[in-house]
Short mmCIF file of C-alpha atoms and ligand atoms in Angstrom, two decimals:
data_model
loop_
_atom_site.label_atom_id
_atom_site.label_comp_id
_atom_site.label_asym_id
_atom_site.label_seq_id
_atom_site.Cartn_x
_atom_site.Cartn_y
_atom_site.Cartn_z
CA MET K 1 -40.12 -14.70 13.76
CA PRO K 2 -39.07 -12.85 10.56
CA ALA K 3 -35.72 -11.05 10.44
CA GLU K 4 -35.91 -7.54 11.82
CA GLY K 5 -35.47 -4.45 9.71
CA ALA K 6 -34.39 -1.09 11.05
CA ASP K 7 -36.47 -1.02 14.24
CA HIS K 8 -33.40 -0.66 16.48
CA GLY K 9 -32.58 3.06 16.31
CA GLY K 10 -29.12 2.68 14.79
CA PHE K 11 -27.89 1.83 11.33
CA PHE K 12 -26.46 -1.54 10.35
CA LEU K 13 -24.11 -1.51 7.35
CA THR K 14 -22.27 -4.57 6.05
CA LEU K 15 -19.36 -4.85 3.59
CA GLU K 16 -18.99 -7.94 1.43
CA GLY K 17 -16.84 -9.31 -1.40
CA VAL K 18 -14.17 -11.87 -2.31
CA ASP K 19 -10.98 -12.24 -0.24
CA GLY K 20 -8.66 -9.32 -0.96
CA ALA K 21 -11.34 -6.94 -2.31
CA GLY K 22 -10.32 -4.21 0.19
CA LYS K 23 -13.26 -4.27 2.60
CA SER K 24 -11.26 -3.54 5.75
CA THR K 25 -9.57 -0.48 4.25
CA LEU K 26 -12.92 0.86 3.06
CA ALA K 27 -14.49 0.14 6.46
CA ARG K 28 -11.89 2.28 8.20
CA ALA K 29 -12.19 5.13 5.67
CA LEU K 30 -15.98 5.14 5.95
CA ALA K 31 -15.88 5.06 9.76
CA GLU K 32 -13.59 8.12 9.75
CA ARG K 33 -16.03 10.04 7.58
CA LEU K 34 -19.02 9.13 9.72
CA ARG K 35 -17.16 10.16 12.89
CA ALA K 36 -16.20 13.46 11.25
CA ALA K 37 -19.94 13.98 10.66
CA GLY K 38 -20.52 13.52 14.41
CA LEU K 39 -21.92 9.99 14.33
CA GLU K 40 -20.85 7.09 16.54
CA ALA K 41 -19.36 4.52 14.13
CA VAL K 42 -18.59 1.05 15.46
CA LEU K 43 -16.22 -0.94 13.29
CA THR K 44 -16.37 -4.70 13.56
CA ARG K 45 -15.79 -7.86 11.53
CA GLU K 46 -16.81 -11.46 11.00
CA PRO K 47 -16.00 -14.12 11.78
CA GLY K 48 -15.22 -12.50 15.13
CA GLY K 49 -16.10 -9.12 16.62
CA SER K 50 -16.73 -10.33 20.19
CA PRO K 51 -14.33 -12.33 22.40
CA GLY K 52 -16.30 -15.58 22.01
CA ALA K 53 -16.67 -15.15 18.25
CA GLU K 54 -12.94 -14.40 17.91
CA ASP K 55 -12.27 -17.77 19.60
CA ILE K 56 -14.53 -19.47 17.04
CA ARG K 57 -12.82 -17.49 14.23
CA ARG K 58 -9.56 -19.33 14.83
CA LEU K 59 -11.30 -22.67 14.27
CA LEU K 60 -12.64 -21.41 10.94
CA VAL K 61 -9.82 -19.50 9.24
CA GLU K 62 -6.81 -21.59 10.29
CA GLY K 63 -5.84 -25.10 9.24
CA ASP K 64 -6.60 -27.41 6.35
CA PRO K 65 -9.36 -26.53 3.89
CA ASP K 66 -11.00 -29.93 4.50
CA ARG K 67 -10.96 -29.51 8.27
CA TRP K 68 -14.77 -29.02 8.42
CA SER K 69 -17.66 -30.16 6.26
CA ALA K 70 -19.84 -27.43 4.75
CA GLY K 71 -22.59 -28.10 7.30
CA THR K 72 -20.30 -27.95 10.34
CA GLU K 73 -18.76 -24.78 8.97
CA LEU K 74 -22.21 -23.22 8.57
CA LEU K 75 -23.03 -24.00 12.22
CA LEU K 76 -19.72 -22.55 13.44
CA PHE K 77 -20.17 -19.31 11.46
CA THR K 78 -23.73 -19.03 12.76
CA ALA K 79 -22.59 -19.63 16.34
CA ALA K 80 -19.92 -16.95 16.03
CA ARG K 81 -22.51 -14.55 14.53
CA ALA K 82 -25.02 -15.23 17.30
CA ASP K 83 -22.47 -14.21 19.96
CA HIS K 84 -21.32 -11.17 17.95
CA VAL K 85 -24.87 -9.93 17.37
CA GLU K 86 -25.86 -10.48 21.00
CA LYS K 87 -22.77 -8.98 22.64
CA LEU K 88 -21.71 -6.20 20.29
CA ILE K 89 -24.01 -5.41 17.35
CA ARG K 90 -27.42 -5.20 19.04
CA PRO K 91 -26.21 -3.12 22.02
CA ALA K 92 -24.47 -0.68 19.62
CA LEU K 93 -27.57 -0.35 17.41
CA ALA K 94 -29.75 0.12 20.49
CA ARG K 95 -27.74 3.19 21.54
CA GLY K 96 -28.10 4.61 18.01
CA ALA K 97 -24.65 3.84 16.57
CA VAL K 98 -23.79 3.10 12.96
CA VAL K 99 -22.33 -0.42 12.95
CA ILE K 100 -19.99 -1.17 10.03
CA CYS K 101 -19.44 -4.91 9.82
CA ASP K 102 -16.73 -6.38 7.57
CA ARG K 103 -18.64 -9.50 6.30
CA TYR K 104 -21.95 -10.88 7.59
CA VAL K 105 -24.63 -13.33 6.42
CA ASP K 106 -24.09 -12.71 2.68
CA SER K 107 -20.60 -14.18 3.15
CA THR K 108 -22.26 -17.31 4.57
CA ARG K 109 -24.63 -17.41 1.58
CA ALA K 110 -21.69 -17.07 -0.84
CA TYR K 111 -18.96 -19.12 0.87
CA GLN K 112 -20.85 -21.88 2.68
CA SER K 113 -23.69 -22.28 0.18
CA VAL K 114 -22.46 -21.42 -3.33
CA GLY K 115 -18.79 -22.09 -2.52
CA ARG K 116 -18.94 -25.12 -0.24
CA GLY K 117 -22.33 -26.63 -1.11
CA ALA K 118 -24.42 -26.16 2.05
CA ALA K 119 -28.13 -25.72 1.25
CA LEU K 120 -29.12 -22.06 0.95
CA ALA K 121 -32.39 -22.94 2.72
CA ASP K 122 -30.34 -24.04 5.76
CA VAL K 123 -28.32 -20.80 5.77
CA ASP K 124 -31.52 -18.75 5.60
CA ALA K 125 -33.39 -20.88 8.14
CA LEU K 126 -30.57 -20.58 10.70
CA HIS K 127 -30.38 -16.84 10.06
CA ASP K 128 -34.12 -16.37 10.49
CA ARG K 129 -34.34 -18.52 13.62
CA MET K 130 -31.09 -17.74 15.43
CA ILE K 131 -29.84 -14.33 14.28
CA ARG K 132 -32.92 -12.32 13.24
CA LEU K 133 -31.08 -9.18 12.26
CA ASP K 134 -30.66 -7.97 8.67
CA PRO K 135 -28.41 -5.15 7.46
CA ASP K 136 -30.00 -1.85 6.49
CA LEU K 137 -27.41 -1.48 3.73
CA THR K 138 -24.89 -3.89 2.20
CA LEU K 139 -22.02 -2.67 0.04
CA ILE K 140 -20.54 -5.36 -2.19
CA LEU K 141 -16.99 -4.68 -3.34
CA ASP K 142 -16.66 -6.24 -6.76
CA LEU K 143 -13.22 -7.24 -8.01
CA ASP K 144 -11.76 -9.74 -10.47
CA PRO K 145 -10.51 -12.59 -8.22
CA GLU K 146 -7.18 -12.60 -10.08
CA VAL K 147 -6.60 -9.00 -9.02
CA ALA K 148 -7.91 -9.76 -5.54
CA GLU K 149 -5.45 -12.64 -5.20
CA THR K 150 -2.52 -10.23 -5.44
CA ARG K 151 -3.95 -8.34 -2.41
CA GLN K 152 -4.64 -11.34 -0.17
CA THR K 153 -2.91 -11.23 3.17
CA GLY K 154 -4.30 -14.28 4.97
CA ALA K 155 -1.23 -16.50 4.55
CA ALA K 156 1.02 -14.11 6.48
CA LYS K 157 -1.33 -14.41 9.50
CA GLY K 158 -1.93 -18.17 9.13
CA GLU K 159 -5.55 -17.28 8.24
CA ASP K 160 -5.68 -18.50 4.65
CA ARG K 161 -7.94 -21.53 4.93
CA PHE K 162 -10.52 -20.05 2.51
CA GLU K 163 -7.93 -18.54 0.16
CA ARG K 164 -6.58 -22.08 -0.30
CA PHE K 165 -9.84 -23.33 -1.84
CA GLY K 166 -8.42 -21.87 -5.10
CA ALA K 167 -9.15 -19.56 -8.03
CA ASP K 168 -12.29 -21.33 -9.26
CA PHE K 169 -13.80 -21.08 -5.76
CA GLN K 170 -13.10 -17.31 -5.67
CA ALA K 171 -14.64 -16.88 -9.16
CA ARG K 172 -17.84 -18.60 -7.99
CA LEU K 173 -17.92 -16.37 -4.91
CA ARG K 174 -17.76 -13.25 -7.07
CA GLU K 175 -20.77 -14.44 -9.09
CA ALA K 176 -22.60 -15.34 -5.87
CA PHE K 177 -22.14 -11.84 -4.41
CA LEU K 178 -23.31 -10.21 -7.67
CA ALA K 179 -26.39 -12.48 -7.71
CA ILE K 180 -27.18 -11.52 -4.09
CA ALA K 181 -26.96 -7.83 -5.03
CA ASP K 182 -29.17 -8.36 -8.05
CA ALA K 183 -31.82 -10.18 -6.03
CA ASP K 184 -31.98 -7.52 -3.29
CA ARG K 185 -31.39 -4.15 -4.93
CA ASP K 186 -33.13 -2.23 -2.19
CA ARG K 187 -30.56 -3.37 0.39
CA CYS K 188 -27.41 -3.87 -1.72
CA ALA K 189 -25.15 -1.63 -3.77
CA VAL K 190 -22.19 -2.88 -5.81
CA LEU K 191 -18.99 -0.80 -5.80
CA ASP K 192 -16.10 -1.27 -8.24
CA ALA K 193 -13.19 -2.18 -5.96
CA ASN K 194 -10.64 -1.03 -8.58
CA ALA K 195 -11.46 2.57 -7.64
CA PRO K 196 -9.10 4.38 -5.23
CA VAL K 197 -10.09 4.10 -1.57
CA GLU K 198 -11.01 7.82 -1.34
CA ALA K 199 -13.51 7.45 -4.21
CA LEU K 200 -14.87 4.24 -2.69
CA ALA K 201 -15.33 5.91 0.69
CA GLU K 202 -17.24 8.80 -0.95
CA ALA K 203 -19.48 6.33 -2.82
CA ALA K 204 -20.07 4.39 0.39
CA LEU K 205 -20.93 7.59 2.28
CA ALA K 206 -23.37 8.62 -0.48
CA ALA K 207 -25.08 5.21 -0.30
CA PHE K 208 -25.28 5.50 3.51
CA ASN K 209 -26.75 9.03 3.33
CA ALA K 210 -29.36 7.98 0.76
CA LYS K 211 -30.50 4.97 2.79
CA HIS K 212 -30.39 6.89 6.08
CA SER K 213 -32.66 9.64 4.66
CA GLU K 214 -34.99 7.05 3.18
CA MET K 215 -35.30 5.34 6.57
CA ALA K 216 -35.85 8.64 8.38
CA ALA K 217 -38.66 9.52 5.96
CA SER K 218 -40.50 6.21 6.31
P1 TYD V 1 -11.99 -12.12 6.59
O1 TYD V 1 -11.18 -11.92 7.81
O2 TYD V 1 -12.97 -11.06 6.23
O3 TYD V 1 -11.00 -12.39 5.37
P2 TYD V 1 -10.52 -11.38 4.23
O4 TYD V 1 -9.83 -10.25 4.93
O5 TYD V 1 -9.59 -12.27 3.43
O6 TYD V 1 -11.69 -10.96 3.44
O7 TYD V 1 -12.78 -13.51 6.67
C1 TYD V 1 -12.08 -14.71 6.86
C2 TYD V 1 -12.61 -15.76 5.93
O8 TYD V 1 -13.87 -16.27 6.38
C3 TYD V 1 -12.81 -15.26 4.51
O9 TYD V 1 -12.07 -16.10 3.64
C4 TYD V 1 -14.28 -15.46 4.26
C5 TYD V 1 -14.71 -16.49 5.26
N1 TYD V 1 -16.13 -16.39 5.69
C6 TYD V 1 -17.01 -17.43 5.36
O10 TYD V 1 -16.62 -18.38 4.69
N2 TYD V 1 -18.31 -17.36 5.80
C7 TYD V 1 -18.77 -16.33 6.57
O11 TYD V 1 -19.96 -16.30 6.96
C8 TYD V 1 -17.84 -15.26 6.90
C9 TYD V 1 -18.31 -14.11 7.76
C10 TYD V 1 -16.54 -15.35 6.44
#
């Protein structure tokens, strides 16, 4: 079965980018604006977002970088996503909410495939067979990994497994996210993460409004 588009009644927005790009801050600022406009905004994140997926998150973000092979990691991220989509995302979309998800399948494409070497065909096949839900809009926060490194907070929480793969890994991730945006311009917009959060939130809201109107008209 092909991945579903926007046949669920809500709006599914994902935020992507390298570690430390500022996705979580933007997610909160955008959710506030949507709520002020009278919409139900559900803020969530990956890996995690449902109790079962949060349990799997700990296996993924803590511990040694070489704890899992790329393939095992891909299966764990997909398992966490399956639970999150089933328990939280689909029910929220079905009642018409805007779901803002901090990371989703493009992170798996960038980190597990380009970063860690899992086959992209395996990422896409698992997504198409097990998840079957694509974002309506993806905002990619673009930032020089050297700047992003100064903003990383994972170590303080013991959640720095991916940050410890190093600077070259983060540089490849940045290129991977830009390539994803380039290949799917209808779904993705790139935002310059150097901008102040207020300006980013306005740009994100404008992108949401444009896509929302486009979907309503079709
Ligand atoms: P996150 O909590 O978003 O970290 P950050 O706040 O640093 O951006 O995600 C934790 C880590 O998990 C992050 O380094 C990216 C990684 N990740 C993957 O490798 N694959 C995935 O599919 C997802 C969702 C995250």
